[in-house]
CSV table of N, CA and C in Angstrom, one decimal:
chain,number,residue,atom,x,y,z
A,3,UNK,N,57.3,100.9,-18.2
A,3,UNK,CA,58.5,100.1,-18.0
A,3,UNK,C,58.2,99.1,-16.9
A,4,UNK,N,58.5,97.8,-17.2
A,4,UNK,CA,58.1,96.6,-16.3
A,4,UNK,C,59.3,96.5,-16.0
A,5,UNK,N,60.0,95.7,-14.5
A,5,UNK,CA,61.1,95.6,-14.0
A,5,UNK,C,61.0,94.3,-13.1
A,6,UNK,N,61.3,93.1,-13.5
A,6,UNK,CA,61.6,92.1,-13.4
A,6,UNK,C,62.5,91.7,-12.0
A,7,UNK,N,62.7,91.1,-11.2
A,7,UNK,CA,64.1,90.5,-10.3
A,7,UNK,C,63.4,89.1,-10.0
A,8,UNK,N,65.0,88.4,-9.3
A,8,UNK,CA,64.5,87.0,-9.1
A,8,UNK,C,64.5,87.1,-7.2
A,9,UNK,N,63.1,85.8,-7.5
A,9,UNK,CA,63.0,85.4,-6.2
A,9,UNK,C,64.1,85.7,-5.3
A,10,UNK,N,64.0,85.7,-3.9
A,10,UNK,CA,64.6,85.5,-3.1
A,10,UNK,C,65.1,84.6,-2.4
A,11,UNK,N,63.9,83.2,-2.9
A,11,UNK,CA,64.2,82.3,-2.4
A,11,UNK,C,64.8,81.2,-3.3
A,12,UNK,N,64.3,81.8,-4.9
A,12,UNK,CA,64.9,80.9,-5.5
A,12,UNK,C,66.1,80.2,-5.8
A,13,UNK,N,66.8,81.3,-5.6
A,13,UNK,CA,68.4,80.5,-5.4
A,13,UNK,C,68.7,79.1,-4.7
A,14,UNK,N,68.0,79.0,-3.9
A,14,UNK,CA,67.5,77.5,-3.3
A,14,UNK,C,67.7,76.2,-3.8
A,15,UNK,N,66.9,76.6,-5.3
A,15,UNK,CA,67.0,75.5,-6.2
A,15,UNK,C,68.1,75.6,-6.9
A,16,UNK,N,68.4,76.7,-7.2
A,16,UNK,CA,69.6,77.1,-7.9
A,16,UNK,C,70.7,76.0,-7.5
A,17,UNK,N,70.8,76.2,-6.6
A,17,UNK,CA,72.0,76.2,-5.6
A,17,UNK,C,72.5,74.6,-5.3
A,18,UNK,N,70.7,73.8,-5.0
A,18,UNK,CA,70.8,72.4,-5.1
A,18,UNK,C,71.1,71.9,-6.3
A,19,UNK,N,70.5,72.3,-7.5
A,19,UNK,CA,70.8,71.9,-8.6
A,19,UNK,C,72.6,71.9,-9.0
A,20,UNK,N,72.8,73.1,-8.7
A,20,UNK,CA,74.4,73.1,-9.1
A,20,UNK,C,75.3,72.4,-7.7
A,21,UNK,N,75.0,71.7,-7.0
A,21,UNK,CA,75.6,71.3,-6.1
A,21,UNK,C,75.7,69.8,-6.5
A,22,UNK,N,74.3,69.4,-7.0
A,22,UNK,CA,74.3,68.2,-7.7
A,22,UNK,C,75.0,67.4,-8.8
A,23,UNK,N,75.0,69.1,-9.1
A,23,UNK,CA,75.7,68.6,-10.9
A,23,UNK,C,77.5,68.6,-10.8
A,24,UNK,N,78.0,69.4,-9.6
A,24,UNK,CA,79.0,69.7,-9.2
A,24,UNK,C,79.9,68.4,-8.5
A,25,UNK,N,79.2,68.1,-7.5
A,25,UNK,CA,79.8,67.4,-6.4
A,25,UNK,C,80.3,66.1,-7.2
A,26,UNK,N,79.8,64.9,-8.1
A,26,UNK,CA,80.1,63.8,-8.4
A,26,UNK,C,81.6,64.3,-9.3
A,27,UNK,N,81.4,65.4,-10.2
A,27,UNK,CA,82.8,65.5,-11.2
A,27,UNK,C,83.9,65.8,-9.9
A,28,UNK,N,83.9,66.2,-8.8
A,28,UNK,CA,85.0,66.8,-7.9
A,28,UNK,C,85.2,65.7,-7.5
A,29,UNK,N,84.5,64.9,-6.6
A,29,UNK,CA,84.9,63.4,-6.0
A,29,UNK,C,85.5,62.4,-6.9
A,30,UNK,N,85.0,62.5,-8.4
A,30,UNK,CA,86.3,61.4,-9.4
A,30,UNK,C,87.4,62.2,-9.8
A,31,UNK,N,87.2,63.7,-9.8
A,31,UNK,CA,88.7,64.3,-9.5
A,31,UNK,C,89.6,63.9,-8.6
A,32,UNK,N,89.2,64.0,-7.6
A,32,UNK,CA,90.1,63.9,-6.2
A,32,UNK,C,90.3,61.9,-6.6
A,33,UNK,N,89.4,61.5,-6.2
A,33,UNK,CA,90.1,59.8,-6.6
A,33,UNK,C,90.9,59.4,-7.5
A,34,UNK,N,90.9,60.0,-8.9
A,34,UNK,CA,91.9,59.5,-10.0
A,34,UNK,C,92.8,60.5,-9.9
A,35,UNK,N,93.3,61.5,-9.1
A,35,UNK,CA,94.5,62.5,-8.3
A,35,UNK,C,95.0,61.4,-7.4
A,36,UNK,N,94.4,61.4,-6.3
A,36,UNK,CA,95.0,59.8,-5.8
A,36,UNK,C,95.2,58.6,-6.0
A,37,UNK,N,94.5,58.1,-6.9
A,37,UNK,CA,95.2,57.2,-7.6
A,37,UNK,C,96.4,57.6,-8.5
A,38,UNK,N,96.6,58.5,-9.3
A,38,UNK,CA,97.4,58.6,-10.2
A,38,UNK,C,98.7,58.8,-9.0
A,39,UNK,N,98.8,59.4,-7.9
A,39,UNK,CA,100.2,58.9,-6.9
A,39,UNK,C,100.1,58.7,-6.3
A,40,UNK,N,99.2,57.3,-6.2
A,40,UNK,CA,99.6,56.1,-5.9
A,40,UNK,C,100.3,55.2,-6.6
A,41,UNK,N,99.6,54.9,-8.3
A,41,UNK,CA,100.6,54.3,-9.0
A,41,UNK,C,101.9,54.6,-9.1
A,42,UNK,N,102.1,56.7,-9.5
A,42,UNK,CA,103.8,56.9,-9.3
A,42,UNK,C,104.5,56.4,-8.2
A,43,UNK,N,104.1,56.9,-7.1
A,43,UNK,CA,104.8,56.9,-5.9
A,43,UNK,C,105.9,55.2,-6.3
A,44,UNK,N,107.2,55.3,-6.2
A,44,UNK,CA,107.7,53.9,-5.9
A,44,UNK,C,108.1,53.2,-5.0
A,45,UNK,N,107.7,53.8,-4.0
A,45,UNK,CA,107.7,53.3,-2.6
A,45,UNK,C,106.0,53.2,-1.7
A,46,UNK,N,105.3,51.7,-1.7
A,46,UNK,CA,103.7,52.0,-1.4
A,46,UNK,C,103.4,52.2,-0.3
A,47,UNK,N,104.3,52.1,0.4
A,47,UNK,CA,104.4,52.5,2.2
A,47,UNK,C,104.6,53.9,2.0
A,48,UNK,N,105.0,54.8,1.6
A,48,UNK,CA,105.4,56.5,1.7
A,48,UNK,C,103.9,56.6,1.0
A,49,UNK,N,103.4,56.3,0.1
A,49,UNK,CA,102.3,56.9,-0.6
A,49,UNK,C,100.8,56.6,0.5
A,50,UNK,N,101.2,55.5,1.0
A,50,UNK,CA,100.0,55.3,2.0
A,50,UNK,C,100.1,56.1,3.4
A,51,UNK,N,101.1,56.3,3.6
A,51,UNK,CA,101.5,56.9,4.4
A,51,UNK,C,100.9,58.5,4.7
A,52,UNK,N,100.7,59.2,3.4
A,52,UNK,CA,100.6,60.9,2.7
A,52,UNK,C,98.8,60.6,2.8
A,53,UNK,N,98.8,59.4,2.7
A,53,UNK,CA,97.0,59.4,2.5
A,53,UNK,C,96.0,60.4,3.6
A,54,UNK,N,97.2,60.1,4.8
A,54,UNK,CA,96.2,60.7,6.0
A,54,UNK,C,96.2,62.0,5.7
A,55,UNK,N,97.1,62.7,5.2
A,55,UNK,CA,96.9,64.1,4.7
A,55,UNK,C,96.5,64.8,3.4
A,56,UNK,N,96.5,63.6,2.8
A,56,UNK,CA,96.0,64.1,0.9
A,56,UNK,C,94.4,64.2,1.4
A,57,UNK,N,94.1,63.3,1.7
A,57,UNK,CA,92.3,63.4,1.8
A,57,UNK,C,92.0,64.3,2.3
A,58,UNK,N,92.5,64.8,3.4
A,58,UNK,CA,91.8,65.9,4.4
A,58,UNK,C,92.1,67.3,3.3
A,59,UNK,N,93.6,67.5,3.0
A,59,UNK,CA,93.6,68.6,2.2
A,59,UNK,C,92.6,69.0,1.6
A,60,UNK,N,92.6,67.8,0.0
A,60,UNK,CA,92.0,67.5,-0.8
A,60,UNK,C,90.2,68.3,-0.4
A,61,UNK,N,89.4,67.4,0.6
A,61,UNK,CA,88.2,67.9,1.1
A,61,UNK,C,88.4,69.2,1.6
A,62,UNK,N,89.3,69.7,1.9
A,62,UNK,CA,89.1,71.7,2.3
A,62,UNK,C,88.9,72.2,1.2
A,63,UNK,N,89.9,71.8,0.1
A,63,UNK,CA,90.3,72.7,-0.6
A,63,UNK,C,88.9,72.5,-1.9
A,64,UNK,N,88.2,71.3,-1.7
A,64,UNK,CA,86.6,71.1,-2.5
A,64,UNK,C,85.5,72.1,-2.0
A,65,UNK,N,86.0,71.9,-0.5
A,65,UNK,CA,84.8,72.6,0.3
A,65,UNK,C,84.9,74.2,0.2
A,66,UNK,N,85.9,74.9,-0.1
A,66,UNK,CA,86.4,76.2,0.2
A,66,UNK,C,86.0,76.5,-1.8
A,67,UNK,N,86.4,75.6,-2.4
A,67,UNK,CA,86.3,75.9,-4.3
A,67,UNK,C,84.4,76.4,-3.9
A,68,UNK,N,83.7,75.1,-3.7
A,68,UNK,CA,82.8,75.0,-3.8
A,68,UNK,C,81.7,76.5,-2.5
A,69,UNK,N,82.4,76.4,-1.8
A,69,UNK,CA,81.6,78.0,-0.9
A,69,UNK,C,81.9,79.4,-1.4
A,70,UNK,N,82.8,79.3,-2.5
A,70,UNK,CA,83.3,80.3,-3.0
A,70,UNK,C,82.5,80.3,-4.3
A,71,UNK,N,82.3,79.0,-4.9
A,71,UNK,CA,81.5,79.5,-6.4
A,71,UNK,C,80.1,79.4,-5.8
A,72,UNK,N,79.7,78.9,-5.0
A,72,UNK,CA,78.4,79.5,-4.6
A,72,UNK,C,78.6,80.9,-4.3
A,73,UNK,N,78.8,81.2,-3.3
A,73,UNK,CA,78.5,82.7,-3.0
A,73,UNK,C,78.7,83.5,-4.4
A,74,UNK,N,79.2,83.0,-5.4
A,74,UNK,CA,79.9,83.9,-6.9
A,74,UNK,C,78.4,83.9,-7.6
A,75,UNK,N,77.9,82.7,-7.0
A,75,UNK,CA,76.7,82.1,-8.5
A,75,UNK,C,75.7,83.2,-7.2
A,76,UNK,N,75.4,83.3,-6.4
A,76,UNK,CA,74.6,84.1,-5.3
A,76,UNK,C,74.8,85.6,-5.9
A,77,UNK,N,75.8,85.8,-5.9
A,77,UNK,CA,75.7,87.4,-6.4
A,77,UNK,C,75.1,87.5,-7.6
A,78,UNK,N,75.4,87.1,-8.5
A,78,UNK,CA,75.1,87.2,-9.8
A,78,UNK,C,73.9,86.8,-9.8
A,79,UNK,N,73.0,85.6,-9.2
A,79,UNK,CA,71.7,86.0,-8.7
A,79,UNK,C,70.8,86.7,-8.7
A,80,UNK,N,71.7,87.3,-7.5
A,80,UNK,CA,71.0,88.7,-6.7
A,80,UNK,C,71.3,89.8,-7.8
A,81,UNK,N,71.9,90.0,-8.3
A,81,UNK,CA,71.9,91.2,-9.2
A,81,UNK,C,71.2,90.9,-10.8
A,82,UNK,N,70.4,90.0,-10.9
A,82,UNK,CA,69.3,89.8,-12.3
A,82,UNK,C,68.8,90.8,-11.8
A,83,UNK,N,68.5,91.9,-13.5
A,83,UNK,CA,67.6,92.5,-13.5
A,83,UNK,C,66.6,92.5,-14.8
A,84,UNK,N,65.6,92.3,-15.3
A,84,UNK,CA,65.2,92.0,-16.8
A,84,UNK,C,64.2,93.0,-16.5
A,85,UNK,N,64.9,94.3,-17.6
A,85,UNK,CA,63.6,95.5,-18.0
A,85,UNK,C,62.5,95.2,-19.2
A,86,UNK,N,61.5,95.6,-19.4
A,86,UNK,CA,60.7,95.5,-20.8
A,86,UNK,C,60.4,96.9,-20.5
A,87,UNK,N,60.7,97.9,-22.0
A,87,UNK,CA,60.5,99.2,-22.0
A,87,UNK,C,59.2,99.1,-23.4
A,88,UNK,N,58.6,100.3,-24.0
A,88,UNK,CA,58.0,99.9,-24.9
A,88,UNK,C,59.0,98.9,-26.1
A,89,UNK,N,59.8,99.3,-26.4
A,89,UNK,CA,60.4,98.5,-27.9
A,89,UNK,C,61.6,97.8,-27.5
A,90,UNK,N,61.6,98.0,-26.7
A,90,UNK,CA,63.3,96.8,-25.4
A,90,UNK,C,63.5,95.7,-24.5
A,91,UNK,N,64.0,95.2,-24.3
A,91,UNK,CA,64.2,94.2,-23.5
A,91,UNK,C,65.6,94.1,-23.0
A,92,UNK,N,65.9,94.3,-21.7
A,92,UNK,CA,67.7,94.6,-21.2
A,92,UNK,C,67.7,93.7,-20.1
A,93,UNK,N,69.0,93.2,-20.2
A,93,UNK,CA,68.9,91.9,-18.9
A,93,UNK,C,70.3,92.8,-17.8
A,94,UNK,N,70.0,93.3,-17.2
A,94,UNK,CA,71.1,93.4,-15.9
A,94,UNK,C,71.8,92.7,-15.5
A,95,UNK,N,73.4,92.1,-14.7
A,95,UNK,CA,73.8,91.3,-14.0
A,95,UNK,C,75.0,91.7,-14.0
A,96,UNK,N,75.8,91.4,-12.5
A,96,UNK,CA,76.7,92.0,-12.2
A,96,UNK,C,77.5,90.7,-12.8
A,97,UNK,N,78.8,91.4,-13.2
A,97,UNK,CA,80.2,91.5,-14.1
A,97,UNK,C,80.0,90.5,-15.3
A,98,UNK,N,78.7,91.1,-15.7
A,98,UNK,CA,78.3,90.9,-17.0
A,98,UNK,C,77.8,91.7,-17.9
A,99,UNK,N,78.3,92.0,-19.5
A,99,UNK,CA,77.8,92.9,-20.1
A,99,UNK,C,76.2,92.8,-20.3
A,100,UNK,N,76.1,93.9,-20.4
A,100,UNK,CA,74.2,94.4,-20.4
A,100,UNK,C,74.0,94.2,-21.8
A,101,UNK,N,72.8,93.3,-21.8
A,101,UNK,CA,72.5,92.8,-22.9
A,101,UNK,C,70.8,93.8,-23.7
A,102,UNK,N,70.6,94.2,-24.5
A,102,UNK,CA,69.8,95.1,-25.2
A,102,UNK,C,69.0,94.3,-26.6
A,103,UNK,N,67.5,93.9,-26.3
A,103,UNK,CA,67.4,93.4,-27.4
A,103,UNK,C,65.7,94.2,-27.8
A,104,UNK,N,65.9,94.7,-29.0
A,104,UNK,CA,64.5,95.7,-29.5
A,104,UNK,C,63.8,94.8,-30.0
A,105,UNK,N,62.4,94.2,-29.9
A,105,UNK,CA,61.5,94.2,-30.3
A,105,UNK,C,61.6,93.1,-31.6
A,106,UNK,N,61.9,94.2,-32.7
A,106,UNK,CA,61.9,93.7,-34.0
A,106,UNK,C,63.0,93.1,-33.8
A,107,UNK,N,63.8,93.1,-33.2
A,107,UNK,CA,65.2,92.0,-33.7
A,107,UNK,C,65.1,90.6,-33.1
A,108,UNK,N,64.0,90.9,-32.2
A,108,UNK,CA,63.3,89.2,-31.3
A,108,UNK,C,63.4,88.0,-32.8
A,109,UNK,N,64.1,86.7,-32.8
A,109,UNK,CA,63.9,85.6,-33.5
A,109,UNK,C,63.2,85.2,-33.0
A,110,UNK,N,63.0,84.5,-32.1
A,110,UNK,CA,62.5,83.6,-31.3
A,110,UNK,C,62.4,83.4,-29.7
A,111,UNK,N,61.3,82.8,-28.7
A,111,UNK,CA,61.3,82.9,-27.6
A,111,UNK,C,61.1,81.2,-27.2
A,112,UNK,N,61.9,80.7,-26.9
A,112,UNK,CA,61.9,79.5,-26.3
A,112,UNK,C,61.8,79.1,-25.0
A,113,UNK,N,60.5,78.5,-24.6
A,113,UNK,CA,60.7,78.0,-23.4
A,113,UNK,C,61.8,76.4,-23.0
A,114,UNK,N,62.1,76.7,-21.9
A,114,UNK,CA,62.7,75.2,-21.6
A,114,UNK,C,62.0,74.2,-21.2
A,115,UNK,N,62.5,73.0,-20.3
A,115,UNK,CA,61.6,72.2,-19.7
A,115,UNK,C,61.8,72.3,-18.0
A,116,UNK,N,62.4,73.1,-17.9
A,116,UNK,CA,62.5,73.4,-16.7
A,116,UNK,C,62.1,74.7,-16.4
A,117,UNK,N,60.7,75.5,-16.9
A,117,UNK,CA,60.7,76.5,-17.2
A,117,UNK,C,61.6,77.9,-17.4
A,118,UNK,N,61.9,77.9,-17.7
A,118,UNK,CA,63.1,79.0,-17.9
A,118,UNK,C,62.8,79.6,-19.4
A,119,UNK,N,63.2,80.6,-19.6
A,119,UNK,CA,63.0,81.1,-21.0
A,119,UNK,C,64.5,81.6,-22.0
A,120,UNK,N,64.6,81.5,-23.3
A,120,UNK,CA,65.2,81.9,-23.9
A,120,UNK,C,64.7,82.7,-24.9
A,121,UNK,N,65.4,84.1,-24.5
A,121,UNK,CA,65.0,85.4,-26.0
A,121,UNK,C,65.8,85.2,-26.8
A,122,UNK,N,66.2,85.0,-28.0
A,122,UNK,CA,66.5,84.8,-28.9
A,122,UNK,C,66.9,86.5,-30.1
A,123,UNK,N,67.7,86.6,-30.1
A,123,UNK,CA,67.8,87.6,-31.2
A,123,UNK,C,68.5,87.2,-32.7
A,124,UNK,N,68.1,88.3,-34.0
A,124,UNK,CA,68.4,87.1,-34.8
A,124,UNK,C,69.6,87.0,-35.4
A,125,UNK,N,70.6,87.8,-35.4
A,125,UNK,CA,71.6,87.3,-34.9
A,125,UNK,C,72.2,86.8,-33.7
A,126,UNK,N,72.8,85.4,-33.6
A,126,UNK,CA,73.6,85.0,-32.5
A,126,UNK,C,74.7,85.6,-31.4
A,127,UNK,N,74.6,86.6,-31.4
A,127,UNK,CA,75.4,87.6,-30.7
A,127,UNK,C,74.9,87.5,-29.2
A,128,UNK,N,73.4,88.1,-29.5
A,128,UNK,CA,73.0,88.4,-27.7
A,128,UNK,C,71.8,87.4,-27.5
A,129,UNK,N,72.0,86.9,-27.0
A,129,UNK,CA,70.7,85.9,-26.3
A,129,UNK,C,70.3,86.3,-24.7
A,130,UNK,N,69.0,86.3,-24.1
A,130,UNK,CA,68.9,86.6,-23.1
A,130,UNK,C,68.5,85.3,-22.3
A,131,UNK,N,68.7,85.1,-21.1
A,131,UNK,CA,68.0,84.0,-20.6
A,131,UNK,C,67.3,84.4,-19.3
A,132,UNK,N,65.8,83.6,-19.1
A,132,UNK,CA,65.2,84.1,-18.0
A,132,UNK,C,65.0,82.6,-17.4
A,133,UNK,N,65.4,83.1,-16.0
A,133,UNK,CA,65.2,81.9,-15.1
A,133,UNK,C,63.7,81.7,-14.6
A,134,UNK,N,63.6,80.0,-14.5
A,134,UNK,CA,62.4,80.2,-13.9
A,134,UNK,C,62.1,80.6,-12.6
A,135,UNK,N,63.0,81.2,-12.1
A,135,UNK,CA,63.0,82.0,-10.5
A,135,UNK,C,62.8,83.2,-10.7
A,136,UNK,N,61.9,83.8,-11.9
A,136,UNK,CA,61.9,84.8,-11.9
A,136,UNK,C,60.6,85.4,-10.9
A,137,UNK,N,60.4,86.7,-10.4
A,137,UNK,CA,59.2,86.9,-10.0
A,137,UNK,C,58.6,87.5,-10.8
A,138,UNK,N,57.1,87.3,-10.3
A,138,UNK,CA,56.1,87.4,-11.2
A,138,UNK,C,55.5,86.6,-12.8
A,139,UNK,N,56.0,85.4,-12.4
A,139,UNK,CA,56.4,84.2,-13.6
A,139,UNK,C,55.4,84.6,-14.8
A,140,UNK,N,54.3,84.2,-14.1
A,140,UNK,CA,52.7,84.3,-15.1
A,140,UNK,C,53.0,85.5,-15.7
A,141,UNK,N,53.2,86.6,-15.6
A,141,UNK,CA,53.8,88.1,-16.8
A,141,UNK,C,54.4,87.8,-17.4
């Protein structure tokens, strides 16, 4: 029985990558929220007025979303576990069901382009994915 976990440090990239892909949709959230009352507002002096306080909210309430789905995507992280038994393959992860795929039911194994891998079973039901943070890659 082989017993797989991810890097320690990998989350790193993890982390940049989803911060990247995160931060630009949140900031044209927050601007077309502010715009949209600005246009209602019917009075432009009361709406400009709320500005000193909409922005600053607005930026806690990004910064607090966003410290909180990191530390979520960190756990879940930290708790990958990918076994290979003789005729199995089970992926671990916390408050996620445990995924079980035998051998003969393997369709296909796909790499990505970001190295990562996808196990394939041949029905669509369970798919496994391995990151490329995994340790021990070359195995």
């Amino acid at each position: 029985m082989q017993q797989f976990k991810l890097r320690p440090d990998g989350f790193k990239e993890v982390r940049r990558q989803m911060l990247i892909r995160v931060t630009p949709f949140m900031l044209i959230a927050v601007t077309v929220g502010i715009v949209i009352s600005l246009v209602n507002s019917k009075d432009i002096a009361i709406g400009i007025n709320v500005l000193p306080f909409m922005i600053p909210l607005f930026g806690v309430s990004i910064g607090w979303g966003l410290y909180r789905s990191v530390n979520r995507q960190k756990g879940l992280f930290d708790s990958y576990t990918l076994t290979f038994t003789n005729n199995l393959i089970t992926r671990e992860q916390l408050n996620t069901p445990t995924i079980s795929i035998y051998f003969d039911e393997i369709k296909g194994i796909v790499k990505n382009k970001n190295g990562s891998f996808v196990i394939k079973k041949k029905n669509v039901t369970d798919v496994i994915s391995v990151p490329a943070q995994i340790e021990n890659y070359a195995e």
